[in-house]
């Protein structure tokens, strides 16, 4: 058997085993790797946090990339919008970078879930699906801020108790390009249009 094919078979067997195991419960299944936009939406919805790189405004690394951790949500579990929302304060080091240059890169990986460990995929392996979003961070308000609040607070309940004097605000990542590593053969890209049109989950019959 060809090594890649064998990996694919093992992957399928592993997934049906994981889903059949009563202890694990049935987690939503990752879409097929060639449906790249769907995989991207799946990863974006499964991850509760992301690594966000900004262009630093802080000495001694002014102008250099600076990656930091942020809690994100693109919707309450099962309600995926594809838009990563964040709850930010201007007191925060990376948010200070964003005020000078809102451009950023947001990385999410299924290594953050049980999936890669259970499948035996190293985080750097493309089989451990991960995405890199390019774009910018912008404050949201009105009905979009309401949606951001529901999305974030349902998945990060302690946010409700974060100190009010920090002047938290809701923001979204404005996606301009999606980079997907979900299989061998190099990175694949998805346009924002393809990304937002894709459905992250299988349709149930
Ligand atoms: C809402 O956000 C938009 C764009 O970010 C901004 O132009 C507008 O002034 C904001 N409105 C309020 C009430 O903050
Ligand atoms: C998102 O970013 C793109 C590219 O920089 C920009 O053209 C677009 O206006 C931004 N979206 C919003 C809602 O501001």
Coordinates of C-alpha atoms and ligand atoms in Angstrom, one line a residue:
X1 CA 0.0 0.0 0.0
X2 CA 1.1 3.5 -0.8
X3 CA 2.1 5.3 2.4
X4 CA -0.3 8.2 1.9
X5 CA -3.1 5.8 1.1
X6 CA -2.3 3.8 4.2
X7 CA -2.3 7.0 6.3
X8 CA -5.7 7.9 4.9
X9 CA -7.1 4.4 5.7
X10 CA -5.7 4.6 9.2
X11 CA -7.2 8.0 9.5
X12 CA -10.7 6.7 8.6
X13 CA -10.4 3.7 10.8
X14 CA -9.2 5.9 13.7
X15 CA -12.0 8.3 13.2
X16 CA -14.7 5.7 13.2
X17 CA -13.1 4.2 16.2
X18 CA -13.0 7.5 18.0
X19 CA -16.6 8.1 17.1
X20 CA -17.7 4.6 18.1
X21 CA -16.0 4.8 21.5
X22 CA -18.7 5.3 24.1
X23 CA -16.2 7.1 26.4
X24 CA -15.3 9.8 23.9
X25 CA -18.8 10.6 22.8
X26 CA -19.2 11.4 19.1
X27 CA -17.2 14.5 18.2
X28 CA -17.9 16.3 15.0
X29 CA -15.8 14.8 12.2
X30 CA -13.3 16.8 10.2
X31 CA -14.3 17.2 6.5
X32 CA -12.4 15.4 3.8
X33 CA -8.9 17.0 3.3
X34 CA -9.6 18.0 -0.3
X35 CA -12.6 20.1 0.8
X36 CA -10.1 22.7 2.0
X37 CA -12.5 25.6 2.7
X38 CA -14.6 23.3 4.9
X39 CA -11.6 22.0 6.8
X40 CA -10.6 25.7 7.4
X41 CA -14.1 26.4 8.8
X42 CA -14.0 23.3 10.9
X43 CA -10.7 24.2 12.5
X44 CA -11.8 27.8 13.1
X45 CA -14.9 26.5 14.9
X46 CA -13.3 23.8 16.9
X47 CA -10.6 26.0 18.4
X48 CA -11.2 28.1 21.5
X49 CA -8.0 30.1 21.2
X50 CA -5.6 31.3 18.6
X51 CA -2.0 32.5 18.3
X52 CA -2.1 36.0 16.9
X53 CA 1.0 37.6 15.5
X54 CA 1.1 41.4 15.3
X55 CA 3.9 43.8 14.1
X56 CA 5.5 44.8 17.4
X57 CA 5.6 48.5 18.5
X58 CA 7.5 47.6 21.7
X59 CA 11.2 48.0 22.2
X60 CA 13.6 46.2 21.6
X61 CA 11.5 44.3 18.9
X62 CA 9.8 47.2 17.1
X63 CA 8.8 46.1 13.6
X64 CA 9.3 42.4 14.4
X65 CA 6.5 39.7 14.4
X66 CA 5.1 39.2 17.9
X67 CA 2.8 36.1 18.5
X68 CA 0.5 36.0 21.5
X69 CA -2.4 33.9 22.7
X70 CA -6.1 35.1 22.5
X71 CA -9.4 33.4 23.3
X72 CA -11.5 33.3 20.2
X73 CA -14.9 32.1 19.1
X74 CA -16.6 32.2 15.7
X75 CA -20.0 31.3 17.4
X76 CA -21.4 29.2 20.2
X77 CA -20.8 25.5 19.8
X78 CA -22.6 24.3 16.6
X79 CA -23.2 27.9 15.4
X80 CA -20.2 28.7 13.2
X81 CA -19.9 32.1 11.5
X82 CA -16.3 31.7 10.4
X83 CA -15.5 35.1 11.9
X84 CA -13.1 34.8 14.8
X85 CA -14.3 37.2 17.5
X86 CA -12.1 38.4 20.4
X87 CA -12.6 40.3 23.6
X88 CA -9.8 42.9 23.9
X89 CA -8.5 45.7 26.0
X90 CA -6.2 48.5 24.9
X91 CA -4.1 47.8 28.0
X92 CA -2.9 44.6 26.3
X93 CA 0.5 44.6 24.6
X94 CA -0.6 43.1 21.2
X95 CA -3.7 45.3 21.1
X96 CA -1.3 48.3 21.4
X97 CA 0.4 47.0 18.3
X98 CA -2.9 46.7 16.5
X99 CA -3.7 50.4 17.3
X100 CA -0.7 51.3 15.2
X101 CA -1.1 48.6 12.5
X102 CA -4.3 46.5 12.6
X103 CA -2.8 43.9 10.3
X104 CA -2.3 40.5 12.0
X105 CA -2.0 36.8 11.4
X106 CA -4.2 34.3 13.4
X107 CA -3.2 30.7 13.7
X108 CA -5.4 27.8 14.9
X109 CA -4.6 24.1 15.0
X110 CA -6.5 20.9 15.8
X111 CA -3.5 20.3 18.1
X112 CA -5.6 22.4 20.5
X113 CA -8.2 19.7 20.5
X114 CA -7.9 16.0 21.4
X115 CA -7.9 15.1 17.7
X116 CA -4.2 15.1 16.8
X117 CA -3.1 13.4 20.0
X118 CA -5.8 10.7 19.5
X119 CA -4.7 10.2 15.9
X120 CA -1.0 10.3 16.7
X121 CA -0.4 13.3 14.5
X122 CA 2.5 15.6 15.5
X123 CA 1.4 19.3 15.7
X124 CA 3.7 20.1 12.8
X125 CA 2.4 17.4 10.6
X126 CA 0.0 18.7 8.0
X127 CA -2.4 15.8 9.0
X128 CA -2.8 17.7 12.3
X129 CA -4.9 20.3 10.4
X130 CA -4.0 23.9 11.0
X131 CA -4.9 27.2 9.4
X132 CA -3.3 30.6 9.2
X133 CA -5.6 33.6 8.6
X134 CA -4.3 36.8 7.2
X135 CA -6.1 40.0 7.7
X136 CA -6.7 42.8 10.3
X137 CA -8.4 43.2 13.6
X138 CA -11.3 45.6 13.9
X139 CA -13.6 46.7 16.7
X140 CA -17.3 45.7 16.2
X141 CA -20.4 47.3 17.7
X142 CA -24.2 47.1 17.5
X143 CA -25.7 43.7 16.5
X144 CA -22.4 42.3 15.6
X145 CA -21.0 43.1 19.0
X146 CA -24.0 41.3 20.5
X147 CA -23.2 38.2 18.4
X148 CA -19.6 38.4 19.4
X149 CA -20.6 38.6 23.1
X150 CA -22.8 35.5 22.8
X151 CA -20.2 33.7 20.8
X152 CA -17.3 34.4 23.3
X153 CA -19.1 34.3 26.6
X154 CA -20.7 30.9 25.8
X155 CA -17.3 29.4 25.3
X156 CA -15.3 31.5 27.7
X157 CA -17.6 32.1 30.7
X158 CA -15.0 33.7 32.9
X159 CA -14.8 36.6 30.5
X160 CA -18.0 37.9 32.2
X161 CA -15.9 38.5 35.3
X162 CA -12.9 40.2 33.7
X163 CA -12.2 43.6 35.4
X164 CA -14.5 46.2 34.0
X165 CA -11.9 49.0 34.5
X166 CA -10.0 47.4 31.6
X167 CA -12.6 48.8 29.1
X168 CA -13.0 45.5 27.2
X169 CA -14.4 45.7 23.7
X170 CA -15.4 43.2 21.1
X171 CA -13.4 42.8 17.9
X172 CA -13.3 40.6 14.9
X173 CA -10.6 39.3 12.6
X174 CA -11.3 40.6 9.1
X175 CA -10.1 37.6 7.0
X176 CA -8.4 38.5 3.7
X177 CA -6.7 35.2 3.0
X178 CA -6.9 31.7 4.5
X179 CA -3.9 29.3 4.4
X180 CA -4.6 25.7 5.1
X181 CA -2.3 22.8 6.0
X182 CA -4.5 19.7 6.2
X183 CA -2.6 17.1 4.0
X184 CA 0.7 16.4 2.2
X185 CA 1.7 18.5 -0.8
X186 CA 2.2 22.0 0.7
X187 CA 0.0 24.8 1.9
X188 CA -3.3 25.5 0.1
X189 CA -5.1 28.8 0.0
X190 CA -8.8 29.7 0.2
X191 CA -10.4 33.0 -0.5
X192 CA -12.6 34.7 2.0
X193 CA -15.6 34.1 -0.3
X194 CA -14.9 30.3 -0.4
X195 CA -14.2 30.2 3.3
X196 CA -17.5 31.9 4.3
X197 CA -19.6 29.9 1.8
X198 CA -18.3 26.6 3.2
X199 CA -20.1 24.5 5.8
X200 CA -17.9 23.1 8.5
X201 CA -20.0 20.1 9.4
X202 CA -21.4 17.2 7.5
X203 CA -25.1 17.5 6.7
X204 CA -27.1 15.0 8.7
X205 CA -29.6 12.9 6.8
Ligands
LIG1 C1 -19.4 51.3 15.1 O1 -18.3 50.8 14.3 C2 -18.1 51.6 13.1 C3 -17.0 50.9 12.3 O2 -16.1 50.3 13.1 C4 -17.8 53.0 13.5 O3 -17.6 53.8 12.3 C5 -19.0 53.6 14.3 O4 -18.7 54.9 14.8 C6 -19.2 52.7 15.5 N1 -20.4 53.1 16.2 C7 -20.5 53.3 17.5 C8 -21.8 53.7 18.1 O5 -19.5 53.1 18.2
LIG2 C1 -11.3 44.0 5.5 O1 -10.0 44.1 5.0 C2 -10.1 44.4 3.6 C3 -8.7 44.4 3.0 O2 -7.8 45.2 3.8 C4 -10.8 45.7 3.4 O3 -10.9 46.0 2.0 C5 -12.2 45.6 4.0 O4 -12.8 46.9 3.9 C6 -12.1 45.2 5.4 N1 -13.5 44.9 5.9 C7 -14.1 45.8 6.6 C8 -15.5 45.3 7.0 O5 -13.7 46.8 7.0

